[in-house]
mmCIF file of C-alpha atoms in Angstrom:
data_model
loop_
_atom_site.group_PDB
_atom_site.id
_atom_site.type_symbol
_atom_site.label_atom_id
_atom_site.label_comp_id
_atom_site.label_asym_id
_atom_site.label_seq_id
_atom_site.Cartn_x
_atom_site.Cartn_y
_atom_site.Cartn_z
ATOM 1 C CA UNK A 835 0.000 0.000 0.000
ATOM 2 C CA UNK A 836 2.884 2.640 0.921
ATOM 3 C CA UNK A 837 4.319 1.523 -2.676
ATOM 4 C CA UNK A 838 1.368 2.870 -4.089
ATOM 5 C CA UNK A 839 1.004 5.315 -2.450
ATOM 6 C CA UNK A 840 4.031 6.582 -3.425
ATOM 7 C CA UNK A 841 3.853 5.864 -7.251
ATOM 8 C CA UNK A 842 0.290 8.031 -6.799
ATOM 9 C CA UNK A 843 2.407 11.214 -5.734
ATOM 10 C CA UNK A 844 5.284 10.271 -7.894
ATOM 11 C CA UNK A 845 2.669 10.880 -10.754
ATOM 12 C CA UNK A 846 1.054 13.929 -9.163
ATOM 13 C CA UNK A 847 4.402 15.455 -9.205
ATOM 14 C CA UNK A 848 5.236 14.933 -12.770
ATOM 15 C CA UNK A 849 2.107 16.689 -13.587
ATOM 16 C CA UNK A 850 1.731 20.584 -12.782
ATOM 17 C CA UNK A 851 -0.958 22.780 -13.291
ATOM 18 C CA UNK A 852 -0.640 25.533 -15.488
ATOM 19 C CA UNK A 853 -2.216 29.137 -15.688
ATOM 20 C CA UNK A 854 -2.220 29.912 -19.225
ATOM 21 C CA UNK A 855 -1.988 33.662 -20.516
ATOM 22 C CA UNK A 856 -2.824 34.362 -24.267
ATOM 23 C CA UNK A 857 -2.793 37.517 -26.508
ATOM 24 C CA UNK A 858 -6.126 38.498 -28.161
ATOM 25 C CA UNK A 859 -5.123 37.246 -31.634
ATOM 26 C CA UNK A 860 -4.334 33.670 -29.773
ATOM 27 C CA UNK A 861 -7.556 33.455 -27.880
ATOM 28 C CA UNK A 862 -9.177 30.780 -29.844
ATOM 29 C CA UNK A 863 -6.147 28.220 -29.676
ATOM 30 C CA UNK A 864 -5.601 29.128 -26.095
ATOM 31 C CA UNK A 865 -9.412 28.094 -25.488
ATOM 32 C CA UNK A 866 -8.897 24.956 -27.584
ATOM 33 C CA UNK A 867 -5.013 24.174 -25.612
ATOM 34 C CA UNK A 868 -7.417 24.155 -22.151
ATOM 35 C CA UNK A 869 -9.610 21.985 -24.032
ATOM 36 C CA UNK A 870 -6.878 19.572 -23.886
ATOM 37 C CA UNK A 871 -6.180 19.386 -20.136
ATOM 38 C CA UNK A 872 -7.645 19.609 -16.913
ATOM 39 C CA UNK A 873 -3.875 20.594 -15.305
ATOM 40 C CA UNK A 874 -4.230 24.182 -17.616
ATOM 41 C CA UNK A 875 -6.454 27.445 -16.336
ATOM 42 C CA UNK A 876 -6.859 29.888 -18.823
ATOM 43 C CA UNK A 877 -6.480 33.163 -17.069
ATOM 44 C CA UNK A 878 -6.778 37.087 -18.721
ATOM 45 C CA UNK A 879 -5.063 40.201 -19.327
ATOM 46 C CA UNK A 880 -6.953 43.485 -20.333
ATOM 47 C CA UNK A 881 -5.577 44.841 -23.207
ATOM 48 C CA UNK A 882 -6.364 48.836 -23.394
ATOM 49 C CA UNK A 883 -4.437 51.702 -24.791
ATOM 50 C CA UNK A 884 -3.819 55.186 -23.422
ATOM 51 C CA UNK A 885 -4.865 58.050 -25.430
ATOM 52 C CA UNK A 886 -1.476 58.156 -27.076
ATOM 53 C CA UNK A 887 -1.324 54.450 -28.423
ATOM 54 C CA UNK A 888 0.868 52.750 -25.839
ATOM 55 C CA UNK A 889 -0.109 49.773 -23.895
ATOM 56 C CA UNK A 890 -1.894 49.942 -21.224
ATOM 57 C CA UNK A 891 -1.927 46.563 -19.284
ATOM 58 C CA UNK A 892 -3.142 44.815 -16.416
ATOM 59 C CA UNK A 893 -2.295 41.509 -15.425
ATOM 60 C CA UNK A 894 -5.692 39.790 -13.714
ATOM 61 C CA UNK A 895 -5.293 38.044 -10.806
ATOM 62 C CA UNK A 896 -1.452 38.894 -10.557
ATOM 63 C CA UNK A 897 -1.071 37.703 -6.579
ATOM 64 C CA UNK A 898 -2.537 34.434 -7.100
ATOM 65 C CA UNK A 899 0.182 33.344 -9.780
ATOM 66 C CA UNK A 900 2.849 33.280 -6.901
ATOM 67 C CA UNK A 901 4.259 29.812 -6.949
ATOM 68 C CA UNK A 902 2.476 28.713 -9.730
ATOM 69 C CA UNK A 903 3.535 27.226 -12.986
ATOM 70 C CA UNK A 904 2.815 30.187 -15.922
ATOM 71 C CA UNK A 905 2.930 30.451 -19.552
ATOM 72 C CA UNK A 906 2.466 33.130 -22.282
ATOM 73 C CA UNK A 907 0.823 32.257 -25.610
ATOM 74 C CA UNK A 908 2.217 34.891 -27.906
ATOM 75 C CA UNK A 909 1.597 35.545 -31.696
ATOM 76 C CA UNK A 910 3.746 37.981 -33.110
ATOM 77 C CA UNK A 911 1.564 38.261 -36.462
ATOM 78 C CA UNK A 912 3.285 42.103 -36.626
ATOM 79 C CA UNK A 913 5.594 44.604 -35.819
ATOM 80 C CA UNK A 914 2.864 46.611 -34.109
ATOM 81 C CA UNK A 915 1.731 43.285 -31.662
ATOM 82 C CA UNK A 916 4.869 43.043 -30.565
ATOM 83 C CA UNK A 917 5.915 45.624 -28.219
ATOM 84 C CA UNK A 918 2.919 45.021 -25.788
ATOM 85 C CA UNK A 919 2.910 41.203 -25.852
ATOM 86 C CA UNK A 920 6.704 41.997 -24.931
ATOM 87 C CA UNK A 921 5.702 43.762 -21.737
ATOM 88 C CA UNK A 922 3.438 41.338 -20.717
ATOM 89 C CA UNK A 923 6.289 38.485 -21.182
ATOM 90 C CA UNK A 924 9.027 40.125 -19.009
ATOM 91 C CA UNK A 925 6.281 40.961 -16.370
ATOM 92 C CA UNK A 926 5.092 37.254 -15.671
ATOM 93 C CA UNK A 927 8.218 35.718 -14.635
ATOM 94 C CA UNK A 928 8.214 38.450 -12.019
ATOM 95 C CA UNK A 929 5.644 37.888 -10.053
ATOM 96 C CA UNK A 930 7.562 35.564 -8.600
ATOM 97 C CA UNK A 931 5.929 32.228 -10.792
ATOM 98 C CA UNK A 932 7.565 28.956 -10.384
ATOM 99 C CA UNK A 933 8.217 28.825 -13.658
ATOM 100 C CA UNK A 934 7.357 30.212 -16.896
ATOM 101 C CA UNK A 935 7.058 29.000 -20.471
ATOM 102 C CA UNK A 936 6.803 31.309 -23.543
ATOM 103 C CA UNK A 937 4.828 29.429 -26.467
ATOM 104 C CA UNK A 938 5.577 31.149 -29.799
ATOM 105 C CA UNK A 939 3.991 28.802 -32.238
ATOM 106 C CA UNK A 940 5.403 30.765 -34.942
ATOM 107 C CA UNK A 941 8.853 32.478 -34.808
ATOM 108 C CA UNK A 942 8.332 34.885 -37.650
ATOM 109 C CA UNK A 943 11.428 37.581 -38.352
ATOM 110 C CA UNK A 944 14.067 35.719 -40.284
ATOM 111 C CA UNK A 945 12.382 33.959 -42.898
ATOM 112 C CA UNK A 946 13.520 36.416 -45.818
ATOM 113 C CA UNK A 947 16.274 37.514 -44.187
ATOM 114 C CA UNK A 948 19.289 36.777 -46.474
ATOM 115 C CA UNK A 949 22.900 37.711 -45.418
ATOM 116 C CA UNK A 950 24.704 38.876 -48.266
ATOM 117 C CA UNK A 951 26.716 41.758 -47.768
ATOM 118 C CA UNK A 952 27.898 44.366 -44.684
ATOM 119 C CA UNK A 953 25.066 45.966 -43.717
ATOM 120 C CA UNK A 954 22.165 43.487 -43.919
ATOM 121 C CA UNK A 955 20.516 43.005 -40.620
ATOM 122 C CA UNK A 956 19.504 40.294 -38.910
ATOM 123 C CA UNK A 957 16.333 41.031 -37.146
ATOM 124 C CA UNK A 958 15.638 37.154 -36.445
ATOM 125 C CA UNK A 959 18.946 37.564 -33.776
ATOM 126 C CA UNK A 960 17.532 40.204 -32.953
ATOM 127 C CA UNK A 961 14.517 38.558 -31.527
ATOM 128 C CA UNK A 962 16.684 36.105 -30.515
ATOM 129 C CA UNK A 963 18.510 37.878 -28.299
ATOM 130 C CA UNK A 964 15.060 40.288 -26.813
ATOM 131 C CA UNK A 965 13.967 36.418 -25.843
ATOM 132 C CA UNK A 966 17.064 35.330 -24.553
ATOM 133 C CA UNK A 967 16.533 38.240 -22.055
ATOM 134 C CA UNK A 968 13.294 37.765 -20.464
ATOM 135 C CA UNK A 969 13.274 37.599 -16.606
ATOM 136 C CA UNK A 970 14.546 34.298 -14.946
ATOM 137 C CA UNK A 971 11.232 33.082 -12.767
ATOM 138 C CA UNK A 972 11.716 32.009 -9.041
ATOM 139 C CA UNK A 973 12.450 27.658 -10.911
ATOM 140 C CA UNK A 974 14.871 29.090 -13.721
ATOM 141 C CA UNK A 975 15.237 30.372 -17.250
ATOM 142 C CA UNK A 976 12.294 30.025 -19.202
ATOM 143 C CA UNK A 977 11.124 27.622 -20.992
ATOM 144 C CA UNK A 978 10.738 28.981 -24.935
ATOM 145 C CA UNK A 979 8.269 26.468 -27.346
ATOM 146 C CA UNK A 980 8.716 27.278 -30.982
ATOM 147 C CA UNK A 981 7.112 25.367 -33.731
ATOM 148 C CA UNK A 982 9.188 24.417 -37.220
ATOM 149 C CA UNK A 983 11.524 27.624 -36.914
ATOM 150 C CA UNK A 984 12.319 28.500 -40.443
ATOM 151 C CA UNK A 985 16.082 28.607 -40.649
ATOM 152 C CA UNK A 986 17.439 25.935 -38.870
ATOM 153 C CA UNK A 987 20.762 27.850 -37.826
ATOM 154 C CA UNK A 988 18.314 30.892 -35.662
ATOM 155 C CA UNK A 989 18.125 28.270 -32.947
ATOM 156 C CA UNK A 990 22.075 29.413 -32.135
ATOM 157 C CA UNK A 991 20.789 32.651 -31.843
ATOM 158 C CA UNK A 992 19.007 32.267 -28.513
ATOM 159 C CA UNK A 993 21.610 32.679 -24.785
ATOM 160 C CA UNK A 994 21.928 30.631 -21.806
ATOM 161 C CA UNK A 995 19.244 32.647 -20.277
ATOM 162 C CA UNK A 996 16.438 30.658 -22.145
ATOM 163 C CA UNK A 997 15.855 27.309 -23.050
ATOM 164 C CA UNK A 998 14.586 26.914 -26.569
ATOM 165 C CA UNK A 999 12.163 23.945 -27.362
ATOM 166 C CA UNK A 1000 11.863 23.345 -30.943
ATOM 167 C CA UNK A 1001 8.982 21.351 -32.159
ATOM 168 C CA UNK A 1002 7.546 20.051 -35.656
ATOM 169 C CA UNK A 1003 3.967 19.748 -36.561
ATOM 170 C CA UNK A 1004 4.401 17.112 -38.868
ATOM 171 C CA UNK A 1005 2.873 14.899 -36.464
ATOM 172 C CA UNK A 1006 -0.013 16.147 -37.020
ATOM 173 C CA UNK A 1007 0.327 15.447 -40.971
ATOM 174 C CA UNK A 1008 0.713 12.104 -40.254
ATOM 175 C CA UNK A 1009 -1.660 11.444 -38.086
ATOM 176 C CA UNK A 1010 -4.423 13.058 -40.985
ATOM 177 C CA UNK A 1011 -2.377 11.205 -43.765
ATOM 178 C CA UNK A 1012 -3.121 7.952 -41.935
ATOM 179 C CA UNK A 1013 -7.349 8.749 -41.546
ATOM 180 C CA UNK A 1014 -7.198 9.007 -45.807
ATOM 181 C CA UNK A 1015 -8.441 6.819 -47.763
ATOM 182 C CA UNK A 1016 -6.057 4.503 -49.599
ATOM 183 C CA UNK A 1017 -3.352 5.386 -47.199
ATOM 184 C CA UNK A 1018 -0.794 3.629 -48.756
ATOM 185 C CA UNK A 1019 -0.791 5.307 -51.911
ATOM 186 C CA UNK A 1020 0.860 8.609 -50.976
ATOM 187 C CA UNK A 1021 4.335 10.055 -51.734
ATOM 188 C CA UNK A 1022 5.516 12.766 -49.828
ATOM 189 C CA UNK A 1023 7.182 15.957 -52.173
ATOM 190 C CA UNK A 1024 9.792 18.119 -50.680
ATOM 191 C CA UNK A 1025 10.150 21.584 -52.877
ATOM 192 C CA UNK A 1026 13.610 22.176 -52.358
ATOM 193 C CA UNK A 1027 17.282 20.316 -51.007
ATOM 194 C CA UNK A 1028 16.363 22.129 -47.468
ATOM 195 C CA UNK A 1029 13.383 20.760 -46.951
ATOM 196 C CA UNK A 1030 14.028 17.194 -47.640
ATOM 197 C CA UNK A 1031 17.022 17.947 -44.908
ATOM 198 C CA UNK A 1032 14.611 19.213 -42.546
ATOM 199 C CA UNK A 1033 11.444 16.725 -42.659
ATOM 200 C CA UNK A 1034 12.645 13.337 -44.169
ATOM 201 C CA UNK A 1035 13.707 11.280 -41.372
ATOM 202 C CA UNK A 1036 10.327 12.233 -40.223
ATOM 203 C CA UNK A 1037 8.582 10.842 -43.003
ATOM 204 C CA UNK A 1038 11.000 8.090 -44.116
ATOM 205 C CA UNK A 1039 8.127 5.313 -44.733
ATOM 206 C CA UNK A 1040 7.030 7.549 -47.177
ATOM 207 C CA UNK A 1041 7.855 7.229 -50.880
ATOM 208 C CA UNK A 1042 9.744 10.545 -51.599
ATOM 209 C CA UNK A 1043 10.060 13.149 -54.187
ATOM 210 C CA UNK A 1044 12.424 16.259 -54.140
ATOM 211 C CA UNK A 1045 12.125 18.864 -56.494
ATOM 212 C CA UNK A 1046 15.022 21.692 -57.324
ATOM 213 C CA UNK A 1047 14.924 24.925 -58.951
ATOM 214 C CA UNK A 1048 16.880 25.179 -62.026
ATOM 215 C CA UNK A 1049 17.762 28.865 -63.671
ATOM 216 C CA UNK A 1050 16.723 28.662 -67.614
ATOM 217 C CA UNK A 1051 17.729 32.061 -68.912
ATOM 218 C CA UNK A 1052 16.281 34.219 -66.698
ATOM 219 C CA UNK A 1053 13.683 32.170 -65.183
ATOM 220 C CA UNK A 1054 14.105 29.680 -61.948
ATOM 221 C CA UNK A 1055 11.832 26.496 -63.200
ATOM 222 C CA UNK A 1056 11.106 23.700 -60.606
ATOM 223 C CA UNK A 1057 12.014 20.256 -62.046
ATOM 224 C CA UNK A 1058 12.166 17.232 -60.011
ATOM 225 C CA UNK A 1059 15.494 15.588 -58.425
ATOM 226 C CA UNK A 1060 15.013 12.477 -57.897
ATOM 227 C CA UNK A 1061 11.531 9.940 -57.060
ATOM 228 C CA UNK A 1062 8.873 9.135 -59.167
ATOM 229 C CA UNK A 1063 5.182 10.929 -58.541
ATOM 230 C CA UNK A 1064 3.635 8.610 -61.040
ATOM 231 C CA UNK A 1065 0.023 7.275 -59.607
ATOM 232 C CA UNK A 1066 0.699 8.413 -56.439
ATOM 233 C CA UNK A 1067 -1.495 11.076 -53.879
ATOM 234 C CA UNK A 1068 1.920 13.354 -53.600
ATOM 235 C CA UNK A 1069 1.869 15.859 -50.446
ATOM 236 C CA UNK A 1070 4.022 18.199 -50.942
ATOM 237 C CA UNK A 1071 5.648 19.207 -47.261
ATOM 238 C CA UNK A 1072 7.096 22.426 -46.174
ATOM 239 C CA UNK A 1073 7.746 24.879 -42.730
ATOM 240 C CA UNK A 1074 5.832 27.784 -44.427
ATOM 241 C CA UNK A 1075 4.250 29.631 -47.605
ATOM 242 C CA UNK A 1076 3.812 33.075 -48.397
ATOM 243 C CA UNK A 1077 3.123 33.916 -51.749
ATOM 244 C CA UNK A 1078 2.523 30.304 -52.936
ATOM 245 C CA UNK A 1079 4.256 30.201 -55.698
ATOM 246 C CA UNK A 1080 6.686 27.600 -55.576
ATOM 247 C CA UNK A 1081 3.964 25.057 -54.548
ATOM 248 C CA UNK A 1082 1.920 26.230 -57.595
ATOM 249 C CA UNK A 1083 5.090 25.181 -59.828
ATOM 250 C CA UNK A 1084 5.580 21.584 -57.630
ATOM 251 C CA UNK A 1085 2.379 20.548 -58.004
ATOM 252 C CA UNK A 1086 2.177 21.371 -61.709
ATOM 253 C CA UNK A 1087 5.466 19.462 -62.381
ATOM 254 C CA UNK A 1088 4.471 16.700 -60.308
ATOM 255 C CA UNK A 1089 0.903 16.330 -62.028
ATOM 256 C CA UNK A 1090 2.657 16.540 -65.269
ATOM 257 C CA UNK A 1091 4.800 13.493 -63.975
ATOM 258 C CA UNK A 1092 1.744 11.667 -63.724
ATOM 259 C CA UNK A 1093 1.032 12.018 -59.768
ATOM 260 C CA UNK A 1094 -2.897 10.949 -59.463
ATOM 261 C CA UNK A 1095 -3.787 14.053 -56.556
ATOM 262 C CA UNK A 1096 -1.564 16.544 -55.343
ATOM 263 C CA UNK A 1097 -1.768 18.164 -51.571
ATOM 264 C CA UNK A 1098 0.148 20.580 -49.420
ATOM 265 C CA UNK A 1099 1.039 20.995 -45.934
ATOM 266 C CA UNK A 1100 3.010 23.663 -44.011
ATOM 267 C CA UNK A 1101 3.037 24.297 -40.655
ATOM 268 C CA UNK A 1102 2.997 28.057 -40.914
ATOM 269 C CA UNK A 1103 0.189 29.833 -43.536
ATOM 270 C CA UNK A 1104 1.777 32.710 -43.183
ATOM 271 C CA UNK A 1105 -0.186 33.956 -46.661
ATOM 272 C CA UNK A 1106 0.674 37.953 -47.116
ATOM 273 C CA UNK A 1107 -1.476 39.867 -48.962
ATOM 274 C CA UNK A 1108 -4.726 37.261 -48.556
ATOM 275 C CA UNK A 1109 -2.014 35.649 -51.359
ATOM 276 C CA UNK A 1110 -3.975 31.910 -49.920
ATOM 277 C CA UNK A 1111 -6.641 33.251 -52.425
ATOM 278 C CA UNK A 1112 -4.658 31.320 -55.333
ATOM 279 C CA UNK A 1113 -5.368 28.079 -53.933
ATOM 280 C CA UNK A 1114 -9.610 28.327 -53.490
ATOM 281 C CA UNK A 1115 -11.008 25.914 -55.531
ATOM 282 C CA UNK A 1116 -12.802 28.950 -56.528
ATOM 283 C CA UNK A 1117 -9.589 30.439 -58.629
ATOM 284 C CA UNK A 1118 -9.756 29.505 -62.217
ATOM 285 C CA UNK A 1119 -7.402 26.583 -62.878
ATOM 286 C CA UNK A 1120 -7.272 25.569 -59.541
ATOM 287 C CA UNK A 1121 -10.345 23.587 -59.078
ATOM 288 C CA UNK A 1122 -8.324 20.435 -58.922
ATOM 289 C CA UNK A 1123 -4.888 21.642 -58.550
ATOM 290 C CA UNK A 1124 -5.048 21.013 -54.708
ATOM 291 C CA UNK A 1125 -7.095 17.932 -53.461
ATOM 292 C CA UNK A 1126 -6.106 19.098 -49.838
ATOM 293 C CA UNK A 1127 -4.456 22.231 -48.357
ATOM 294 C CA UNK A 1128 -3.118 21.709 -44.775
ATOM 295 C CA UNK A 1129 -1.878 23.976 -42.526
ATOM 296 C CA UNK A 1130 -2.139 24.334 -38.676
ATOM 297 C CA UNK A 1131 -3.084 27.434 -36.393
ATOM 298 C CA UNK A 1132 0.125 29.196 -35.585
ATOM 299 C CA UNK A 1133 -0.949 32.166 -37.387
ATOM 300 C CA UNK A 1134 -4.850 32.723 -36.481
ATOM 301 C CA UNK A 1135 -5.234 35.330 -38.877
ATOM 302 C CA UNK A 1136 -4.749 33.068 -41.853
ATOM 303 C CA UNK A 1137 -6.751 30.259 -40.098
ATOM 304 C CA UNK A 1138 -10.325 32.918 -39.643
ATOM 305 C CA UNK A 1139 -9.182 33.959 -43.388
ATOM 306 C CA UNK A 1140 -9.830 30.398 -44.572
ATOM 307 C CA UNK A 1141 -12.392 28.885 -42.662
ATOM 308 C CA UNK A 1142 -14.700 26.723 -44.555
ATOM 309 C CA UNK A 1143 -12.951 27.227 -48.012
ATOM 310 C CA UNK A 1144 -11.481 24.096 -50.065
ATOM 311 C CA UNK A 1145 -9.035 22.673 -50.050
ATOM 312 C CA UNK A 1146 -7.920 24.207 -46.686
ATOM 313 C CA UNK A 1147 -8.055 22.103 -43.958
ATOM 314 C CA UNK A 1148 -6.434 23.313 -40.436
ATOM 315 C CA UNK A 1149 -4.582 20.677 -37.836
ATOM 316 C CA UNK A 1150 -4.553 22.144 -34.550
ATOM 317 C CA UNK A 1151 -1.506 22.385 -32.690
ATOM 318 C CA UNK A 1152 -3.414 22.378 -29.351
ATOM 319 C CA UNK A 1153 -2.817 19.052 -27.928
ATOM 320 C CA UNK A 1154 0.704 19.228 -28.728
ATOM 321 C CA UNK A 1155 0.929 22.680 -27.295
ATOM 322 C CA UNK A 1156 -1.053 21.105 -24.125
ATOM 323 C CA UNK A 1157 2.117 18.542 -24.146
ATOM 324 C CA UNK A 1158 4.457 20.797 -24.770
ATOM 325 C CA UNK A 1159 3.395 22.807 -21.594
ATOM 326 C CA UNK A 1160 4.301 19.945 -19.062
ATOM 327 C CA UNK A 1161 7.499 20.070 -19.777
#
């Protein structure tokens, strides 16, 4: 009996309960992450403005989060988001929390960043380093839960202060690839050298495509590598779109190879510019370009944006997030 008794709190200690904080744009996933678990509260911030523009912020219920577990779901969807959500941030770990994680489904400066010559700045170290910063809580440095970070080399950016955990979505892809029919007919279809490098241990059980862009004159074509598309459902897998348009040239080059359906996932829609409007099966010539269009919730904008509209379909990232959070 004192055996069990002791497994029993051995178990209750591994599990802690956490009071979850959310910005306005993240309200919906946050909902959905408490959905998940008993062990998270969902607790509230007002978010006002003075007359000038700045913040002005209260944390509810600030006293009771003393020796509690805390996070912060954040979505830095723009410059202009940024600053408050910031203040928030460095304030929780202050209050003298137990810990505190940061979940920042979507890590978004960086991912046209190109450095070429003196003078180009990175702004993705920059965030890097504003993160790396925020307030060690009365357990430690915080805990910081990014999702499919674009360049694999920004997770060097981040200091000793803060301990980055970087996650993939893609099992969430397989998880939906498995509930399809005729399951063992699909081919997975990297666009490019890096993703293949990022995703395909991953997917290894997966017949695989990788595609290239070649430069023909002045014009960058997409041509396939190596794999054969041929009667297969290919999904073609990347971290994130914005314009589109390098899916739009896969899936034409792999239909053309003789690929029976062609799908897409990426974890981050980041779509600029409502540019996910190519892809409706509304669009002329795209009626049966895309037989599915996944992406998950990281950036809510997108997911409101496409709600009910083929061939988007959106995997939540809550239960993982829920996971991720016990940590």
């Amino acid at each position: 009996m004192e055996v069990d008794k002791v497994e029993t709190q051995n178990q209750q200690q591994k599990h802690k309960q956490v009071h979850l904080f959310y910005c306005l744009e993240s309200e919906e996933l946050a909902r959905k992450v408490a959905g998940h678990s008993d062990l998270i509260t969902l607790q509230s911030i007002n978010w006002r403005n003075f007359d000038d523009g700045f913040p002005n912020l209260f944390i509810n219920n600030a006293e009771d989060l003393r020796g509690q577990h805390v996070a912060f779901l954040a979505c830095f969807s723009s410059p202009g988001v940024i600053f408050e959500q910031l203040s928030v941030i460095y304030a929780l770990p202050r209050l003298f929390a137990a810990s505190f994680t940061l979940v920042l489904p979507f890590f978004p400066t960086g991912s046209f960043e190109r450095m070429e010559e003196e003078g180009d700045v990175a702004t993705a170290f920059t965030m890097a380093r504003i993160l790396s910063n925020i307030p060690i809580s009365r357990g430690g440095p915080t805990s910081l839960v990014i999702y499919d970070i674009h360049a694999l080399q920004e997770r060097f950016y981040f200091g000793d202060q803060v301990l980055p955990l970087f996650v993939t979505g893609i099992p969430l892809l397989k998880q939906r690839l498995h509930q399809l029919p005729e399951s063992d007919k699909i081919a997975v279809a990297f666009p490019d050298d890096g993703a293949w490098k990022r995703f395909h241990k991953l997917l290894d059980h997966f017949p695989m495509v990788v595609c290239v862009k070649v430069r023909e004159g002045d014009e960058r074509i997409v041509r396939i590598k190596e794999g054969n598309p041929a009667g297969y459902h290919v999904v073609i897998v990347d971290d994130l779109v914005q314009s589109g348009g390098t899916l739009v040239e896969c899936q034409k080059v792999l239909a053309a190879h003789g690929a029976a359906k062609v799908s897409a996932y990426v974890t981050h829609g980041v779509f600029p510019k409502r540019s996910w409007e190519r892809f409706t099966h509304k669009n002329e010539g795209m009626e049966d370009a895309f037989a599915y269009f996944w992406i998950t919730d990281s950036c809510p904008h997108t997911v409101k944006a496409i709600a009910n509209k083929r061939p988007f379909e959106v995997l939540s990232l809550a239960g993982s997030i829920a996971d991720a959070l016990q940590i």
